[in-house]
Amino acid sequence: MTTVKAVRGTRDLLPPETALWNRIEATARAVFARYNFGEIRTPVFEDTALFARGVGEETDIVSKEMYTWEDRARAQSEKTQSLTLRPENTAGVVRAYIEHKLGETGQLQKLFYIGPQFRRERPQKGRYRQFSQIGAEVIGPTSSGSESPLRDAEVLEMLATLLDELGITGWTLHINSVGSAADRARYNEVLREALVPVAPRMCVDCQRRAVTNPLRVLDCKVPEDQPIIEALPKIADSLDEDSKQHFAGVIAALDAAGVPYTRNHRLVRGLDYYTRTTFEFTHGGLGAQNALLGGGRYDGLSEAIGGPKAPGIGFAMGEDRLVLTLQAQEAARPEPRHAYIAPLGEALNPAALALARELRRGGLTVELGDGNFRLKKSFEAAEKTARRIVILGEDELASGILTVKEFATGIQTKVPRSDLPAVLAAPVSA
Ligand code: HAM
């Protein structure tokens, strides 16, 4: 019989890697709490119309990558409904904001989420069909200050802090403004015209985009097209006065806070809801899929899905990519256990469990061996996982003096049982 395997583009996460996932999530939760964000959990599937209207019918995500199905009617009176596994979480958060009338509180809503997203993309390193995002959204009625450039800068400053606290070094923040919906429409036309004479010299994808969606030409990675793209008009020149001022406000606050960034005129992003500020944090260690995270402002999204005016800004980090980056930096090596307890003979197993319980309840991480193992095997197992081995034989049990060996130095000592927690918690002497 053929074996059943995990579906292409999906993965099992196993220890010790899952410890790294948990550490990343714990750090993110701690940082979000300091910035006064609360957690939101929205359903993993939604009405397909949410993404069509929110993310945009013409985007790659909606037109090619969604997992969509017709949900069967269970009764004659029920209609079938088109449902979709969420490809991203912003549309769901804004739907929940509208559904629960969070705008009526008059307060700025600061919400974060951690969870799986689904896109039917071609899998490669850092790109999966089920992946996890850690994201946050700041949204509210205009009176709550949701439109202020200070909110954009604060989100970016929080991200710089979060990446630093995760231990991710060498990131670059790319920032741009795509202006209002009207600015964007104007720029689209400017680009369309500018592309007419040059498009025939570009790649086939660009020739198509030049007609269907000129903005997407800016994402092209084909080396031969780059000089042509660099010479195209920039979106900054199509922004109206309000958008320019807003962007200047974001930049001034970033400068004051000392958050480093580079301006990237080509950063237009692949989702239709963006207005004004857009950004990405990239990392050189990731290869082709180099975006650690992306985000931006979406002042018209709530209205696009039938809600009240509710400007907002947010981001989503690719958790899988954070993991890859930390693994490559070797900052991810799992902490070795404090101790491995090796009972000498099966008869000492119960006493060893009692000792392990005592130490674990004292906060130490302890691996418990088995008296059925030969001592050599216990030593080999211990050295792989723990800093020290504690040997528990009949004599040790009777006298209350245990033998402890520290692997890094090879030093073996006799330790009274009452001193054991302190000795095991101490850093290795070398
Ligand atoms: P996005 O740029 O589509 O934005 O995705 C954000 C991040 O999710 C990417 O930078 C990447 O790290 C990760 N990501 C995306 N697709 C995959 C994949 N197939 N495999 C692994 N990681 C992936 C959004 O999703 C917006 N909702 C972000 C946002 C929130 N904008 C405003 N608020």
XYZ file of C-alpha atoms and ligand atoms in Angstrom:
463
model
C 0.000 0.000 0.000
C 1.305 3.478 -0.757
C 1.899 5.608 2.303
C -0.089 8.780 2.847
C 2.117 11.865 2.954
C 1.671 15.480 4.030
C 0.205 17.489 1.143
C 2.631 19.397 -1.094
C 3.431 22.794 0.390
C 2.445 21.734 3.926
C 4.841 20.607 6.649
C 4.992 18.967 10.043
C 6.863 20.987 12.627
C 8.775 18.783 15.013
C 10.871 19.327 18.125
C 13.362 20.888 18.636
C 12.207 23.337 15.930
C 8.815 23.824 17.602
C 10.639 25.258 20.632
C 11.893 28.019 18.360
C 8.357 28.664 17.055
C 7.132 28.957 20.621
C 9.957 31.286 21.571
C 9.156 33.551 18.593
C 5.461 33.612 19.515
C 6.218 34.306 23.193
C 8.524 37.194 22.265
C 5.920 38.620 19.873
C 3.180 38.363 22.518
C 5.399 40.098 25.080
C 6.236 42.955 22.703
C 2.589 43.342 21.584
C 1.530 43.549 25.237
C 3.982 46.389 25.894
C 2.436 48.330 23.001
C -1.065 47.608 24.303
C -2.228 45.257 21.539
C -4.851 42.606 22.334
C -5.241 39.262 20.577
C -7.922 38.538 17.987
C -8.649 35.078 16.590
C -10.775 34.968 13.462
C -12.007 31.843 11.639
C -9.668 30.008 9.307
C -12.317 30.071 6.547
C -14.501 32.918 5.440
C -17.036 33.821 2.782
C -15.114 34.024 -0.509
C -16.628 37.457 -1.191
C -14.607 38.888 1.730
C -11.325 38.300 -0.072
C -12.651 39.144 -3.527
C -13.835 42.538 -2.284
C -11.134 43.134 0.354
C -7.893 41.865 -1.139
C -9.029 42.461 -4.726
C -10.344 40.273 -7.528
C -7.404 41.076 -9.815
C -4.622 40.215 -7.353
C -2.585 37.008 -7.731
C -3.779 35.897 -4.295
C -7.468 36.027 -5.192
C -7.294 35.125 -8.865
C -4.870 32.183 -8.618
C -3.947 31.145 -5.114
C -7.033 30.679 -2.976
C -8.379 27.384 -1.686
C -12.038 27.877 -2.491
C -14.926 25.428 -2.493
C -18.685 25.396 -2.735
C -19.997 24.357 0.646
C -22.825 21.857 0.290
C -26.298 22.841 1.407
C -27.472 20.655 4.341
C -31.127 21.364 3.884
C -33.330 22.311 0.962
C -33.802 25.742 2.466
C -30.045 26.341 2.640
C -28.109 27.765 -0.270
C -24.625 26.558 -1.169
C -22.003 29.077 -0.221
C -18.559 29.756 -1.648
C -16.004 29.493 1.150
C -12.249 30.124 1.165
C -9.380 29.229 3.479
C -7.994 32.600 4.504
C -4.977 33.601 2.397
C -4.262 36.471 4.812
C -5.791 37.842 7.998
C -6.330 41.581 7.465
C -9.649 41.205 5.639
C -10.913 38.879 8.402
C -9.892 41.305 11.135
C -11.635 44.196 9.408
C -14.746 42.032 8.886
C -14.748 41.289 12.626
C -14.217 44.986 13.386
C -17.335 45.795 11.359
C -19.400 42.828 12.608
C -18.743 43.585 16.289
C -19.149 47.338 15.763
C -15.774 47.968 17.344
C -15.735 51.412 15.732
C -18.623 52.486 17.952
C -16.353 52.411 20.977
C -14.622 55.422 19.440
C -11.326 53.865 20.505
C -8.423 52.895 18.346
C -8.436 49.095 18.050
C -4.991 47.512 18.335
C -5.271 43.833 17.501
C -2.721 41.105 16.877
C -3.049 37.558 15.536
C -0.930 34.465 15.142
C -2.097 31.686 12.877
C -2.073 29.673 9.653
C -2.816 31.170 6.234
C -3.256 29.319 2.935
C -2.098 30.180 -0.578
C -1.778 27.824 -3.503
C 1.660 29.097 -4.530
C 4.556 27.140 -6.032
C 6.339 25.806 -2.931
C 10.011 26.632 -2.428
C 12.310 27.610 0.448
C 10.381 30.083 2.591
C 7.183 29.688 0.534
C 4.544 27.174 1.551
C 0.873 26.532 0.873
C 0.123 26.546 4.582
C 2.234 29.097 6.415
C 1.911 31.033 9.613
C 1.661 34.772 10.061
C 2.166 36.923 13.124
C 0.400 40.163 12.378
C -1.224 43.209 13.880
C -3.730 45.837 12.827
C -4.416 49.337 14.176
C -7.848 50.507 13.088
C -10.555 52.896 14.197
C -12.806 55.793 13.230
C -10.962 58.890 12.043
C -11.750 60.577 15.389
C -9.608 57.955 17.159
C -6.530 59.211 15.338
C -6.299 56.112 13.154
C -5.189 58.148 10.160
C -2.268 59.827 11.887
C 1.228 59.188 10.467
C 2.301 58.672 14.075
C 0.454 55.339 14.044
C 2.406 54.211 10.958
C 5.709 55.175 12.567
C 4.774 53.520 15.861
C 3.959 50.235 14.089
C 7.298 50.369 12.243
C 9.175 51.196 15.447
C 7.446 48.264 17.163
C 8.541 45.960 14.335
C 12.155 47.128 14.601
C 11.997 46.402 18.345
C 10.391 43.003 17.820
C 12.973 41.888 15.249
C 15.767 43.074 17.535
C 14.305 41.197 20.501
C 13.935 38.063 18.404
C 17.659 38.328 17.702
C 17.242 38.888 13.959
C 20.128 41.017 12.780
C 20.760 42.570 9.381
C 17.176 43.404 8.340
C 16.293 46.262 6.010
C 13.089 48.291 6.205
C 11.848 49.357 2.751
C 9.212 52.051 2.816
C 7.107 53.836 0.220
C 3.822 55.644 -0.179
C 1.287 54.503 -2.787
C -0.937 57.512 -2.010
C -4.711 57.609 -1.973
C -6.845 55.410 -4.216
C -7.109 58.400 -6.603
C -3.300 58.906 -6.589
C -2.842 55.263 -7.391
C -5.339 55.330 -10.228
C -3.583 58.413 -11.646
C -0.168 56.752 -11.366
C -1.510 53.602 -13.021
C -2.444 55.704 -16.054
C 0.912 57.532 -16.064
C 2.662 54.158 -15.980
C 0.420 52.687 -18.649
C 1.368 55.497 -21.018
C 5.063 55.367 -20.144
C 5.076 51.627 -20.793
C 3.650 51.802 -24.302
C 6.983 52.526 -26.053
C 9.176 50.299 -23.815
C 6.982 47.265 -23.079
C 7.861 45.436 -26.336
C 11.476 45.252 -25.088
C 10.418 43.736 -21.748
C 9.696 40.179 -20.573
C 6.393 38.550 -21.589
C 4.936 38.971 -18.108
C 5.647 42.705 -18.207
C 4.154 42.993 -21.673
C 0.942 41.552 -20.249
C 1.075 43.623 -17.042
C 1.689 46.813 -19.038
C -1.861 46.406 -20.293
C -3.708 44.624 -17.454
C -2.087 46.022 -14.288
C 0.849 48.398 -14.934
C 1.721 48.721 -11.203
C 2.780 45.051 -11.137
C 5.585 45.813 -13.621
C 7.437 47.312 -10.653
C 7.657 43.814 -9.044
C 9.483 42.323 -12.056
C 12.776 40.615 -11.139
C 14.057 39.899 -14.694
C 17.577 41.462 -14.807
C 17.270 42.813 -18.396
C 14.109 44.754 -17.461
C 15.634 46.538 -14.497
C 17.161 49.586 -16.269
C 13.850 50.141 -18.078
C 11.861 49.963 -14.823
C 14.263 52.273 -13.006
C 13.678 54.903 -15.696
C 9.840 54.787 -15.376
C 7.986 57.627 -13.615
C 7.898 57.261 -9.823
C 4.706 57.087 -7.773
C 6.052 59.820 -5.472
C 5.469 62.265 -8.326
C 1.785 61.303 -8.595
C 0.930 61.848 -4.909
C -1.387 64.670 -3.934
C -0.429 67.175 -1.234
C -2.186 65.285 1.610
C -0.455 62.013 0.780
C 2.926 63.755 0.523
C 2.437 65.405 3.901
C 1.303 62.162 5.480
C 4.399 60.378 4.234
C 6.635 63.219 5.436
C 5.031 62.790 8.874
C 5.868 59.090 8.941
C 9.475 59.752 7.896
C 9.939 62.533 10.483
C 8.747 60.267 13.311
C 10.968 57.387 12.150
C 13.953 59.731 12.032
C 13.210 61.034 15.522
C 12.951 57.488 16.889
C 16.129 56.436 15.106
C 14.533 53.606 13.109
C 16.651 52.993 9.978
C 14.855 52.631 6.620
C 15.423 52.923 2.895
C 12.922 54.527 0.549
C 11.897 52.121 -2.175
C 9.901 53.710 -4.989
C 8.989 50.326 -6.396
C 7.312 48.939 -3.285
C 3.646 48.837 -4.342
C 2.721 45.435 -2.777
C 0.442 42.766 -4.159
C -2.826 43.473 -2.341
C -5.325 46.033 -3.600
C -6.347 47.528 -0.262
C -3.195 49.553 0.354
C -3.245 53.343 0.521
C -0.398 55.685 1.472
C 2.315 53.956 3.534
C 3.542 50.551 2.359
C 6.533 48.692 3.757
C 8.477 45.459 3.856
C 11.309 44.211 6.024
C 13.720 42.050 4.045
C 16.596 39.816 5.073
C 19.544 38.808 2.920
C 19.722 35.286 4.334
C 16.355 34.244 2.899
C 17.200 33.928 -0.792
C 14.482 34.638 -3.362
C 11.654 34.869 -0.793
C 13.430 37.625 1.108
C 10.451 39.418 2.696
C 10.322 38.743 6.426
C 7.147 40.762 6.632
C 4.986 43.201 4.760
C 2.276 45.691 5.502
C 0.841 49.102 5.051
C -2.101 51.414 5.437
C -5.588 50.512 4.170
C -7.800 53.540 4.732
C -10.593 52.316 2.412
C -10.737 48.596 3.247
C -13.592 48.765 5.752
C -15.772 50.637 3.253
C -14.807 48.208 0.462
C -16.363 45.380 2.467
C -19.449 47.318 3.474
C -18.328 48.896 6.759
C -18.009 52.439 8.067
C -14.980 54.593 7.339
C -12.194 53.089 9.416
C -8.626 53.925 8.407
C -6.050 51.390 9.497
C -2.503 50.177 9.252
C -0.956 46.803 9.915
C 1.520 44.151 8.952
C 2.041 40.402 8.846
C 5.313 38.613 9.456
C 5.991 35.260 7.821
C 6.663 33.152 10.892
C 8.200 30.372 8.772
C 10.696 32.938 7.474
C 11.529 34.212 10.956
C 12.330 30.611 11.889
C 14.527 30.103 8.803
C 16.414 33.321 9.511
C 17.062 32.472 13.147
C 18.138 28.943 12.252
C 20.613 30.332 9.721
C 21.941 32.729 12.359
C 22.445 29.817 14.728
C 20.783 31.890 17.408
C 18.329 29.042 17.393
C 20.345 26.319 19.046
C 18.126 24.769 21.695
C 19.142 25.417 25.280
C 20.556 22.181 26.705
C 18.632 20.649 29.614
C 19.948 21.409 33.075
C 20.416 17.761 33.936
C 20.001 14.154 32.948
C 19.270 11.765 35.790
C 20.773 8.296 35.409
C 19.459 5.689 37.855
C 21.864 2.768 38.349
C 19.580 -0.210 37.849
C 15.869 -0.682 37.396
C 15.256 -0.746 41.162
C 16.265 2.905 41.359
C 13.778 4.098 38.720
C 11.108 5.131 41.274
C 13.655 7.113 43.309
C 14.897 8.734 40.086
C 11.350 9.825 39.193
C 10.995 11.326 42.691
C 14.259 13.235 42.239
C 13.259 14.442 38.750
C 9.902 15.625 40.128
C 11.644 17.582 42.875
C 14.014 19.287 40.443
C 11.394 19.962 37.764
C 9.033 21.495 40.304
C 11.944 23.719 41.280
C 11.996 25.015 37.693
C 14.825 22.977 36.199
C 14.564 21.203 32.845
C 15.382 17.582 33.469
C 15.624 14.506 31.263
C 14.958 11.273 33.100
C 17.019 8.239 32.067
C 16.187 4.621 32.777
C 17.928 2.193 35.150
C 17.591 -0.482 32.488
C 20.200 1.338 30.382
C 23.885 0.535 30.789
C 25.770 3.483 32.291
C 27.667 4.053 29.031
C 24.399 4.431 27.132
C 23.085 6.851 29.781
C 26.227 8.970 29.437
C 25.900 9.075 25.656
C 22.245 10.080 25.821
C 22.944 12.648 28.545
C 25.767 14.334 26.709
C 23.514 14.986 23.709
C 20.802 16.760 25.650
C 22.026 18.048 29.014
C 24.771 20.091 30.586
C 25.249 17.706 33.518
C 24.478 14.120 34.458
C 23.347 13.137 37.952
C 24.065 9.552 38.935
C 21.693 7.920 41.363
C 22.792 4.550 42.799
C 22.006 2.727 46.057
C 24.896 4.515 47.857
C 23.817 7.945 46.624
C 20.250 7.307 47.685
C 21.303 6.138 51.162
C 23.862 8.893 51.804
C 21.996 11.749 50.084
C 25.255 12.664 48.304
C 24.949 12.487 44.520
C 27.566 12.295 41.811
C 27.324 15.090 39.231
C 29.407 15.306 36.090
C 29.618 18.484 34.037
C 30.133 17.639 30.362
C 31.817 20.846 29.224
C 34.692 20.460 31.683
C 34.589 16.743 32.504
C 34.656 17.660 36.202
C 32.897 15.179 38.494
C 31.787 16.273 41.981
C 29.846 14.955 44.974
C 26.849 17.140 45.769
C 24.487 16.922 48.764
C 20.913 16.478 47.556
C 19.821 19.773 49.122
C 22.462 21.661 47.093
C 21.531 19.955 43.847
C 19.068 22.594 42.489
C 21.604 25.404 42.913
C 24.480 23.395 41.450
C 22.442 22.320 38.419
C 21.088 25.826 37.802
C 24.577 27.374 37.843
C 26.211 28.105 34.484
C 28.901 25.601 33.471
C 32.275 26.502 34.945
C 34.244 26.563 31.674
P 1.773 39.678 2.448
O 2.908 40.500 1.959
O 0.973 38.958 1.440
O 0.859 40.633 3.304
O 2.305 38.611 3.497
C 3.032 39.032 4.622
C 4.187 38.093 4.875
O 3.708 36.753 4.982
C 5.222 38.025 3.758
O 6.151 39.084 3.860
C 5.871 36.697 4.038
O 6.841 36.811 5.074
C 4.720 35.852 4.548
N 4.196 35.000 3.464
C 3.348 35.318 2.485
N 3.097 34.265 1.687
C 3.821 33.241 2.189
C 3.989 31.855 1.817
N 3.353 31.318 0.781
N 4.835 31.098 2.574
C 5.478 31.625 3.640
N 5.341 32.901 4.033
C 4.524 33.705 3.323
C -0.290 40.258 3.953
O -0.627 39.119 4.128
C -1.041 41.416 4.553
N -2.282 40.894 5.178
C -0.189 42.144 5.563
C -0.887 43.292 6.186
C -1.473 43.331 7.399
N -1.084 44.481 5.620
C -1.765 45.248 6.453
N -2.009 44.561 7.532
